[in-house]
Coordinates of C-alpha atoms and ligand atoms in Angstrom, one line a residue:
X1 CA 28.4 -21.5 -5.9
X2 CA 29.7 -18.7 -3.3
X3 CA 28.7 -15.2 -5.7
X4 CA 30.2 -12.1 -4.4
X5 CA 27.5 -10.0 -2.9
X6 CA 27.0 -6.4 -4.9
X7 CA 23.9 -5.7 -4.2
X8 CA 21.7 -5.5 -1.2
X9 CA 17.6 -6.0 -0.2
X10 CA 15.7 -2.5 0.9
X11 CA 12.4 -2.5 1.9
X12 CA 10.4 -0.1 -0.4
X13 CA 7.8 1.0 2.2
X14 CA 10.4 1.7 5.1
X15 CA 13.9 1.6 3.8
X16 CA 15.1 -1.4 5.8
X17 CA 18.3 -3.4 4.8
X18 CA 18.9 -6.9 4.3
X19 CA 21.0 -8.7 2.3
X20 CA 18.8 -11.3 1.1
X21 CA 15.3 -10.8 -0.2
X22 CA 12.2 -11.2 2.3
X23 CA 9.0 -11.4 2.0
X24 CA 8.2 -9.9 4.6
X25 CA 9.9 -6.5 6.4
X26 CA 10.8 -7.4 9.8
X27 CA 10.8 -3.5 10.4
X28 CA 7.3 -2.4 9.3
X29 CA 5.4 -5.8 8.4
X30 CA 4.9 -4.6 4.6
X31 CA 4.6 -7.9 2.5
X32 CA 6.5 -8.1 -1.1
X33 CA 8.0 -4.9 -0.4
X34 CA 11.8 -5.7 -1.2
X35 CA 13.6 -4.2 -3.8
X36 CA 16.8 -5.4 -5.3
X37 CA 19.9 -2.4 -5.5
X38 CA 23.4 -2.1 -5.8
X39 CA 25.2 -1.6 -3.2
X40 CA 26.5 1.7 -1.8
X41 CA 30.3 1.7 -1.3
X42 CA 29.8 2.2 2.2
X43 CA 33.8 3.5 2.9
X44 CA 33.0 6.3 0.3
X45 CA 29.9 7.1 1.3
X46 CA 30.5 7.1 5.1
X47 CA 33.5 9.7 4.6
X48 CA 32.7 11.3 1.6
X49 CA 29.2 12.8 2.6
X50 CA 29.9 12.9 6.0
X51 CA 33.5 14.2 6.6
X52 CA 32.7 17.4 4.6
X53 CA 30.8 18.8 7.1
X54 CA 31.0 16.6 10.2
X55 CA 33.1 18.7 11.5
X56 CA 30.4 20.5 13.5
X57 CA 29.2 17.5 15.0
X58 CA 32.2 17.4 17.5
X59 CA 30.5 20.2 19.5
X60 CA 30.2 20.0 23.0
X61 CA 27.3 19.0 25.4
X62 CA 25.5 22.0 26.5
X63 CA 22.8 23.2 29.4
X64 CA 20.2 24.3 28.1
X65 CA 20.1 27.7 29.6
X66 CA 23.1 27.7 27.9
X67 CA 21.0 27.9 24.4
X68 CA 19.7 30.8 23.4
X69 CA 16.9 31.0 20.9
X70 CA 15.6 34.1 19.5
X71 CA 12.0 34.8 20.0
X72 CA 10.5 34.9 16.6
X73 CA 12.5 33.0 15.2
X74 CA 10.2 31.5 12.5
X75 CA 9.6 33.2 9.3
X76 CA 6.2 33.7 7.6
X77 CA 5.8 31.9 4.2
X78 CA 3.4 34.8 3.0
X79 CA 1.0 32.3 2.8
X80 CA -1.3 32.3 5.9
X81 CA -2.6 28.7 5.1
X82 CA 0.7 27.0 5.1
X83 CA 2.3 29.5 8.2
X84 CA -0.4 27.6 10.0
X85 CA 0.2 24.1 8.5
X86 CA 3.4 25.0 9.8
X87 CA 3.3 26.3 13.4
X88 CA 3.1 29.5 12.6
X89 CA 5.9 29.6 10.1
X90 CA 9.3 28.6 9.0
X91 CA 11.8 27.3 10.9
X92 CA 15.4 28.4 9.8
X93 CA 17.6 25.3 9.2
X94 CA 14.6 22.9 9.3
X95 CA 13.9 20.2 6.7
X96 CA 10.8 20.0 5.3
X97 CA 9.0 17.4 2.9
X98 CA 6.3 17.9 0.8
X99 CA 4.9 15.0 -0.9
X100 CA 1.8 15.0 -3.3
X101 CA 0.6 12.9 -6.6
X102 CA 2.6 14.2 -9.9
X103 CA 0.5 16.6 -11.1
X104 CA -1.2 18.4 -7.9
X105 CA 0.6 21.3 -7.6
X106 CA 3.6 21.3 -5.4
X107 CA 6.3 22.9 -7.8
X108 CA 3.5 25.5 -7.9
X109 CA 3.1 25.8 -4.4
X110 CA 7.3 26.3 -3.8
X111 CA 7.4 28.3 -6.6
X112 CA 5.2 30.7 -5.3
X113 CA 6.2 30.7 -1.4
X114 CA 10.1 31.1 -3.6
X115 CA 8.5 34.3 -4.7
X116 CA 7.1 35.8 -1.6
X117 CA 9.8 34.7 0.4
X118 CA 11.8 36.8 -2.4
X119 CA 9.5 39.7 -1.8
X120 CA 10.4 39.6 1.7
X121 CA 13.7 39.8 1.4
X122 CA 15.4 36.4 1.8
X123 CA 17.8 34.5 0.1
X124 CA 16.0 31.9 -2.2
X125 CA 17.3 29.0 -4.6
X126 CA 15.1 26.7 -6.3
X127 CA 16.8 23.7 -7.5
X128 CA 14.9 21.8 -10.3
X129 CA 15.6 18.6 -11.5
X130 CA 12.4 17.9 -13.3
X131 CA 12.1 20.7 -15.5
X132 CA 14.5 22.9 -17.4
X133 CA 14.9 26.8 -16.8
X134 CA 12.8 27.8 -19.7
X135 CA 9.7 25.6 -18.5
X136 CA 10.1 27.1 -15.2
X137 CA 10.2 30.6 -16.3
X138 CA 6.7 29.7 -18.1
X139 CA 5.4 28.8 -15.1
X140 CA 6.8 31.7 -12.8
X141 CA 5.5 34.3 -15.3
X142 CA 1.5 32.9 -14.9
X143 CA 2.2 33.3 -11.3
X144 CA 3.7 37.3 -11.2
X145 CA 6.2 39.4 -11.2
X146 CA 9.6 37.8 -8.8
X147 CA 11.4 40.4 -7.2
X148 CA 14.1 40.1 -4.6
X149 CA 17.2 37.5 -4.3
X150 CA 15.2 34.4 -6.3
X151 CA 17.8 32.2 -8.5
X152 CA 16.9 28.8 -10.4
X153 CA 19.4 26.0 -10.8
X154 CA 18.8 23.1 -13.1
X155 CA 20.5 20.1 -11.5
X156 CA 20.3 16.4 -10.7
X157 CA 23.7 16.0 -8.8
X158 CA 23.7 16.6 -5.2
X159 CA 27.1 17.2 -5.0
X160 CA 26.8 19.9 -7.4
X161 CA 23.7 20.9 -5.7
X162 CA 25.9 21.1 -2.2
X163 CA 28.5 23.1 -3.7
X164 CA 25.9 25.8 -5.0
X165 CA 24.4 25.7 -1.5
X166 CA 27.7 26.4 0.1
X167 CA 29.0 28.9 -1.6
X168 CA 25.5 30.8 -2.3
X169 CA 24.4 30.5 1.1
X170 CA 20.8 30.8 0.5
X171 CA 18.1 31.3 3.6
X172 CA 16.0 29.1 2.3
X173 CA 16.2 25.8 -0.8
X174 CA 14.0 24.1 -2.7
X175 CA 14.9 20.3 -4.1
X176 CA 12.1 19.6 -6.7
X177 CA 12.5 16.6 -6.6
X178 CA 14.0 14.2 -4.2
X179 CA 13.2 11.3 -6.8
X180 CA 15.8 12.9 -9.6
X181 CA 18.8 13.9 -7.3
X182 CA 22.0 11.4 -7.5
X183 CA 25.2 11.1 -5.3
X184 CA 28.0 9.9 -7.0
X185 CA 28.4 7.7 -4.0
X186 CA 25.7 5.3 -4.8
X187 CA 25.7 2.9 -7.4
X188 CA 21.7 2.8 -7.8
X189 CA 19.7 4.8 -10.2
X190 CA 18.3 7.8 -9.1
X191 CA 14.5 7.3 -7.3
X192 CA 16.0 4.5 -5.7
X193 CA 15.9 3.4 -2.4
X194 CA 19.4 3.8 -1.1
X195 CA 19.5 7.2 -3.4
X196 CA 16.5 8.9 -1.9
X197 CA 18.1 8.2 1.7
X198 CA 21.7 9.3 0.9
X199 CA 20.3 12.4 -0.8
X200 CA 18.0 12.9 2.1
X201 CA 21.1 13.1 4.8
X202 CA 23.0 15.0 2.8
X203 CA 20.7 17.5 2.2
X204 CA 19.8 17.4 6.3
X205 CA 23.4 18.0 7.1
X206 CA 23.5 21.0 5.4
X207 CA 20.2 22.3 6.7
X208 CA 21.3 21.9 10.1
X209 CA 24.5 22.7 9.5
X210 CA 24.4 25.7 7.3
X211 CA 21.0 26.5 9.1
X212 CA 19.7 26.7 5.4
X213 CA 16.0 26.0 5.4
X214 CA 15.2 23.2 2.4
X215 CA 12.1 21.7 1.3
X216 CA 12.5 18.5 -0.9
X217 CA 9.8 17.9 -2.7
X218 CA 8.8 14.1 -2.9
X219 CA 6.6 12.3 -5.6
X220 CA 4.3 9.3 -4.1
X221 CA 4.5 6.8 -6.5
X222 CA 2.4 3.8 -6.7
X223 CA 3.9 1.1 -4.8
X224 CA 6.9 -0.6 -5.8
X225 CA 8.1 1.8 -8.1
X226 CA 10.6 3.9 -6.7
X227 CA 11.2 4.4 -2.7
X228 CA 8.4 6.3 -1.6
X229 CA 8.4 9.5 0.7
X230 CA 7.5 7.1 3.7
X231 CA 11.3 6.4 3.9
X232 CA 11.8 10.3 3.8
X233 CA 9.6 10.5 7.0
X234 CA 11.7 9.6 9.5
X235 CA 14.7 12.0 8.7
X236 CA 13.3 14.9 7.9
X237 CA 11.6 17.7 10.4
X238 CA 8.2 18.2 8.4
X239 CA 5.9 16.2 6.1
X240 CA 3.5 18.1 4.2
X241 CA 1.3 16.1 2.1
X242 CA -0.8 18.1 -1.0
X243 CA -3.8 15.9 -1.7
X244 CA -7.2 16.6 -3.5
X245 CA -9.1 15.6 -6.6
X246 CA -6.9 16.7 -9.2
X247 CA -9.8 17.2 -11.3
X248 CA -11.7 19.3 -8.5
X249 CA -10.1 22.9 -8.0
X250 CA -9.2 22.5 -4.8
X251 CA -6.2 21.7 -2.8
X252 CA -5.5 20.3 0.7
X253 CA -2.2 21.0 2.4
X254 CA -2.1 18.6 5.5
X255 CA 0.6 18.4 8.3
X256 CA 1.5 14.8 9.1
X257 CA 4.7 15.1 10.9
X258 CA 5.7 18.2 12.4
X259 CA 8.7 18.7 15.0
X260 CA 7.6 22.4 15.7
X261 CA 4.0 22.4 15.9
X262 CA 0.7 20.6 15.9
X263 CA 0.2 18.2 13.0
X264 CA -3.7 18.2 12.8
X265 CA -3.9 21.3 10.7
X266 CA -4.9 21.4 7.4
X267 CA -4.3 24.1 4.3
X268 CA -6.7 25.0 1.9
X269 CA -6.0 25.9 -1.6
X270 CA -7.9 26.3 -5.0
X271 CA -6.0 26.1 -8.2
X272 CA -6.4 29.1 -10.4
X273 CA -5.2 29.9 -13.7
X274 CA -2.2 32.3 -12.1
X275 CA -1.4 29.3 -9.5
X276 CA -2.3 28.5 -6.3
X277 CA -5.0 30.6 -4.2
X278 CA -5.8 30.6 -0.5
X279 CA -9.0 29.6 0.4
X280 CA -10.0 32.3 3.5
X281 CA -13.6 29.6 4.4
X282 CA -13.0 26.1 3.6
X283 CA -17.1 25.8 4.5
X284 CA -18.4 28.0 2.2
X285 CA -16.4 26.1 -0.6
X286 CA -16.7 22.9 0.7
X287 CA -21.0 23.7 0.3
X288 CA -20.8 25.3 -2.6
X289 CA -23.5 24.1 -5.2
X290 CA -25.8 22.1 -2.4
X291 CA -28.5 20.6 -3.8
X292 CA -31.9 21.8 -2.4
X293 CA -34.0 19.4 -0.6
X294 CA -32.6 16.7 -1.7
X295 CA -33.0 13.2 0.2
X296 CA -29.5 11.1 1.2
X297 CA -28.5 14.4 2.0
X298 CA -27.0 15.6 5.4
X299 CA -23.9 18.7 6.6
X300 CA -21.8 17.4 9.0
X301 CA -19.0 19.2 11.0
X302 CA -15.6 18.2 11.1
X303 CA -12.9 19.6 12.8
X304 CA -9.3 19.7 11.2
X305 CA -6.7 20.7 14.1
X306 CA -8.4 24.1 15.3
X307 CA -10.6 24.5 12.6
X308 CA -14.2 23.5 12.0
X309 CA -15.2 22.4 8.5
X310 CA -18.5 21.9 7.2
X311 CA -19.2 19.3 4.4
X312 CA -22.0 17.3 3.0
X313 CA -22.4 13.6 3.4
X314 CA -24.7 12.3 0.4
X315 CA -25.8 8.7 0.8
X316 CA -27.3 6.8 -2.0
X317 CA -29.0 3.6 -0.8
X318 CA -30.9 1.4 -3.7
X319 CA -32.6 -2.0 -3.7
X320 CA -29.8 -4.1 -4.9
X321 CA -29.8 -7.1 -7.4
X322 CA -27.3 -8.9 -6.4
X323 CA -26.6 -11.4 -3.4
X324 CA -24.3 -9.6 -1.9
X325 CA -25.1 -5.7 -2.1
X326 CA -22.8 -3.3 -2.9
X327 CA -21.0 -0.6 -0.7
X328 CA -18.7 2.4 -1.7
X329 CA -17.6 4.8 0.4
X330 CA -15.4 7.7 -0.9
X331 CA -14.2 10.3 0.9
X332 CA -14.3 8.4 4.3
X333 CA -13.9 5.0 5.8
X334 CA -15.8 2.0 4.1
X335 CA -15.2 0.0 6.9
X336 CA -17.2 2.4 9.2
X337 CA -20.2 3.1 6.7
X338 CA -20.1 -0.6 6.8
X339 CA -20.7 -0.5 10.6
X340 CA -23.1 2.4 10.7
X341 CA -25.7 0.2 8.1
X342 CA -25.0 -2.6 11.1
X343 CA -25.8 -0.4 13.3
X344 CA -29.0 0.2 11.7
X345 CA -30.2 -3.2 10.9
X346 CA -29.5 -4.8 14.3
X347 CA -30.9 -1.4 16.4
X348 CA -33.7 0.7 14.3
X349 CA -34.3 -2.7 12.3
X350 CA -33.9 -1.3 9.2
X351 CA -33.5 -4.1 6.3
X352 CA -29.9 -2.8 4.6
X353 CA -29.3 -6.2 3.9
X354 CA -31.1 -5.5 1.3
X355 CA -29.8 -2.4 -0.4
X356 CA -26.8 -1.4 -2.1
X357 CA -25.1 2.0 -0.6
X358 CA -23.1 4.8 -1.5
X359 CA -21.5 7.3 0.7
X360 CA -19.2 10.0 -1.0
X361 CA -18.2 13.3 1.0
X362 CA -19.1 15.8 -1.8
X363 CA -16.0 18.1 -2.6
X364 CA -14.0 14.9 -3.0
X365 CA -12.7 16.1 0.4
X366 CA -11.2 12.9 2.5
X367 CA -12.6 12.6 6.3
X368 CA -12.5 10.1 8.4
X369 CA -13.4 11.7 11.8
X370 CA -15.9 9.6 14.1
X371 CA -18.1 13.0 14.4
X372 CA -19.6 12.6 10.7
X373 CA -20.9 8.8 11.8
X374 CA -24.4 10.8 12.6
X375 CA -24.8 12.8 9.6
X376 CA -23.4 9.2 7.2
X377 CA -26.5 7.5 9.3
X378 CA -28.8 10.3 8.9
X379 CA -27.9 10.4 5.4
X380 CA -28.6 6.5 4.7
X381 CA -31.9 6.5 6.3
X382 CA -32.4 10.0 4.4
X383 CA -31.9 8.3 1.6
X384 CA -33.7 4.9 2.2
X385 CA -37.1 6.7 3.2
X386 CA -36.5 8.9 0.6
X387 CA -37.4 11.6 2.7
X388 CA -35.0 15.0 3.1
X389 CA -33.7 16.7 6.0
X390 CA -34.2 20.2 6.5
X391 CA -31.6 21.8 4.4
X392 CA -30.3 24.1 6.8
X393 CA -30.0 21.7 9.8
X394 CA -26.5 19.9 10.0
X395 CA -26.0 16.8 12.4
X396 CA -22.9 16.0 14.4
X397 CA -22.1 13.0 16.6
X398 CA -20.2 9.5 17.1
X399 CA -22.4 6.5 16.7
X400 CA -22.1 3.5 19.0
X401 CA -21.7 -0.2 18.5
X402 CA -25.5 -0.2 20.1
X403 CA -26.6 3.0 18.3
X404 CA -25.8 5.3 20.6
X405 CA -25.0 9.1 20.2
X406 CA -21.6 9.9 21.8
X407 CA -20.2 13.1 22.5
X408 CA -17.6 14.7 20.4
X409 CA -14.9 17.3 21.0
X410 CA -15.1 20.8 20.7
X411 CA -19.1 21.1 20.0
X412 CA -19.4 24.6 20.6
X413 CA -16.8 25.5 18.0
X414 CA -18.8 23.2 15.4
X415 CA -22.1 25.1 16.3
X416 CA -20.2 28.7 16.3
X417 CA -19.4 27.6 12.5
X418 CA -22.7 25.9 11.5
X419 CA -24.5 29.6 12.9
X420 CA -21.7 31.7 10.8
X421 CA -22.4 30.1 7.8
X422 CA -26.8 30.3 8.3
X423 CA -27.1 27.3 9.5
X424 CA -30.5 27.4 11.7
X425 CA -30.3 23.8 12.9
X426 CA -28.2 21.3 14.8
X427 CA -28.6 17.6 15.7
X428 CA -25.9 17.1 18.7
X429 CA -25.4 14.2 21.1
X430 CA -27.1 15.2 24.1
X431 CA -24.2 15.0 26.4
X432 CA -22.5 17.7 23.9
X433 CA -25.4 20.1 24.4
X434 CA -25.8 19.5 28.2
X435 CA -22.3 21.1 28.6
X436 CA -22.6 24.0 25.9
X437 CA -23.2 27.2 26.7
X438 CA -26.0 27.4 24.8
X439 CA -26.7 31.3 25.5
X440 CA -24.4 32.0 23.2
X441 CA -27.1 30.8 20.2
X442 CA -29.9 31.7 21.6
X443 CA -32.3 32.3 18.8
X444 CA -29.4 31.9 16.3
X445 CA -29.8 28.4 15.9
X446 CA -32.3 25.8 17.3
X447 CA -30.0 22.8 19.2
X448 CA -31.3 19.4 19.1
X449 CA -30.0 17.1 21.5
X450 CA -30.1 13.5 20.7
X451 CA -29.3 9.9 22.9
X452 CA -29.8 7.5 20.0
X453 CA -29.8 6.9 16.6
X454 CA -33.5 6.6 16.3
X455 CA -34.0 10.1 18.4
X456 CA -32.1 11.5 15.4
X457 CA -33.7 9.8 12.6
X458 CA -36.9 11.0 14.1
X459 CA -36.3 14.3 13.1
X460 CA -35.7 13.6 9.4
Ligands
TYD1 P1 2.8 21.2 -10.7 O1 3.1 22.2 -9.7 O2 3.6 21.1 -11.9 O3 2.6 19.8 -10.0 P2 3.7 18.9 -9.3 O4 4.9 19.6 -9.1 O5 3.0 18.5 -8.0 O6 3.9 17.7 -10.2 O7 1.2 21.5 -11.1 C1 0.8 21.2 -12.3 C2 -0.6 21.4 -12.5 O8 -1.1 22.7 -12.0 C3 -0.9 21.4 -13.9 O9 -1.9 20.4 -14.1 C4 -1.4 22.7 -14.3 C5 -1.8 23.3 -13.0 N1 -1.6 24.8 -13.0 C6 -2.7 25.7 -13.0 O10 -3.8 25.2 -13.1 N2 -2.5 27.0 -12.9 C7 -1.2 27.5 -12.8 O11 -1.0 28.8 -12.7 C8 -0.1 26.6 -12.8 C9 1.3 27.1 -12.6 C10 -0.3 25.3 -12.8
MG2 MG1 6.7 19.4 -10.1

């Protein structure tokens, strides 16, 4: 029986639209990732969002020495951590994303760059449609004192939020969040697929058109629930993703897309009882309550964008009682401390088959960079032979399929940092030293090449 079709297919994952269900997304692969909505009434939609401000779309082609762009034309948050997250600072009329876990601080965070940017003399709104005015004056008065042009608007419908926009003509807007905003337009619930991406252009039409700078704030949900921030990616100018432990202090603000600057960078943050800190030496923190000569222990160097961070790897390898052992990895990739204990059996004949392992990045701090593979092998073996390294050595290096030590980028940056923070010691591939200036540490810290696994075992 022929039913008239209201409602369409969207892939949860990637926003793509069917109008059956699949199991499958053609666009992205994601299995089971359809969810059933109403559908938008496209007519309305089309020309009601659009024609508002479409107008400015029927510019003409221009040269581009036609263009001018002001030299410094980006505008510092007041936070050094997230300028450089950024590029070196705000855009004006760019769109920016910041996802995050409930819970991990991003209404902080925009509260408080609201509040410098305040200080510095722009032209902020924050739009909330999670919390009410009184909640967020709690907040804002654990944070300080706002001065300057900083207004709060409780709101969940964009159209009333594009009105405000409009007419108040802020320099920069805040969406907190993306997840509670509705357009009339739609016919799904807020949170929803189609909502989310409606809300989305909108909200970019005005940014480029108004040159307004906005940051939508976006919750990552556990899948299925509501459209994630994944289908937020592709429209918008800058991802910012706030991760950490939310039970650890600490706070990591990393770049994943960025149309004005390099996306490796990373932000660090602590959480404080007057909001969000900036943390100057990631290292220092990151090392903070070491264990002394402790086996299974090992500092690695790993470099995030420009900047070198030192961590400890702790490896915990027991006889196991069971058939298969077990192995945990948190903080990096299971897969790979998988492929380092091969990498032992087969080459140093070491008999992991045996043992169950644990490898956890202390810190709760997430890397996956092939230079900590030495230090996660160091650490097993470390651990196995029950035997410590010397406390103040670190170890960096890629490990081969046939236990090799490969060279890594920027060594001498990695060493610079391991000598500022007394560190005396350094396991490096071999190659890696060979080309380092090694002048430079000459009785600051002793360098110890290595080819192999087993050279680097040896000096356990
Ligand atoms: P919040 O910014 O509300 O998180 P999100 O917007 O990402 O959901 O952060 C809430 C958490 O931060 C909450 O657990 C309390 C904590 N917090 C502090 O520890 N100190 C502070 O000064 C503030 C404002 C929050
Ligand atoms: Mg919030």
């Amino acid at each position: 029986m022929a039913k008239a079709r209201n409602t369409v297919f969207f892939c949860s994952e990637c926003g793509y639209e069917s109008a059956r269900w699949l199991g499958q997304c053609p666009a992205c692969k994601a299995w089971n990732t359809f969810v059933e909505e109403p559908a938008a009434k496209k007519e309305a939609a089309r020309a009601g969002g659009g024609a508002k401000l479409r107008p400015a779309a029927r510019t003409k082609p221009a040269k581009l020495s036609e263009i001018s762009i002001m030299e410094n034309d980006r505008t510092s948050t007041g936070f050094a951590e997230l300028d450089r997250v950024l590029g070196g600072g705000l855009v004006a009329g760019s769109l920016l994303l910041v996802g995050g876990d409930p819970g991990i601080g991003k209404s902080t965070l925009l509260l408080q760059v609201c509040r410098k940017l305040a200080a510095a003399g722009k032209k902020v709104l924050y739009i909330s449609g999670e919390e009410s005015l009184r909640q967020i004056k709690l907040r804002a008065n654990r944070i300080g004192e706002i001065t300057g042009e900083l207004s709060f608007l409780c709101e969940t419908s964009l159209d009333a939020v594009q009105e405000t926009i409009l007419a108040a003509k802020p320099d920069v807007a805040v969406i907190d969040s993306i997840q509670t905003m509705y357009s009339e337009e739609v016919a799904s619930a807020p949170g929803s697929v189609s909502q989310v991406r409606e809300s989305t252009n909108l909200l970019m039409q005005i940014a480029k058109g108004e040159g307004v700078t906005i940051f939508i704030v976006g919750h990552v949900t556990k899948e299925g629930v509501v459209a994630g921030p994944r289908v937020l990616e592709h429209m918008v100018d800058t991802v910012l993703y706030f991760e950490g432990d939310r039970l650890a202090s600490y706070r990591i603000l990393r770049g994943v897309k960025n149309r004005f600057g390099s996306t490796n960078e990373i932000g660090v943050f602590e959480m404080r009882e007057q909001g969000l800190a900036e943390v100057e030496n990631p290292s220092e923190f990151m090392l903070d309550g070491r264990p002394e000569g402790a086996s299974g222990a090992v500092v690695a160097c790993a470099m995030e964008g420009s900047r070198p961070i030192l961590l400890e790897v702790q490896a915990l390898v027991t006889q196991s009682n069971l058939g298969i052992p077990r192995r945990t990895a948190a903080g990096t990739d299971a897969n790979r401390v998988n492929l380092l204990m091969a990498v032992l059996e087969k080459r140093c004949h070491y008999e992991m088959g045996r043992y169950d392992a644990y490898v956890n990045i202390a810190g709760g701090m997430k890397m996956s960079e092939p230079a900590l593979d030495l230090a996660i092998v160091m650490a097993l073996v470390s651990s196995l032979k029950d035997r410590p390294l010397d406390e103040k050595t670190i170890a960096f290096g890629e490990v081969g399929l046939s236990g090799e030590v490969r060279a890594v980028s920027q060594a001498d940056q990695r060493v610079r940092e391991a000598v500022k923070l007394g560190f005396t010691g350094c396991i490096l591939p071999q190659i890696c030293l060979e080309k380092l200036d090694t002048s430079a540490f000459a009785g600051k810290i002793r360098l110890t090449g290595v080819r192999n696994v087993r050279e680097a075992i040896a000096a356990l």
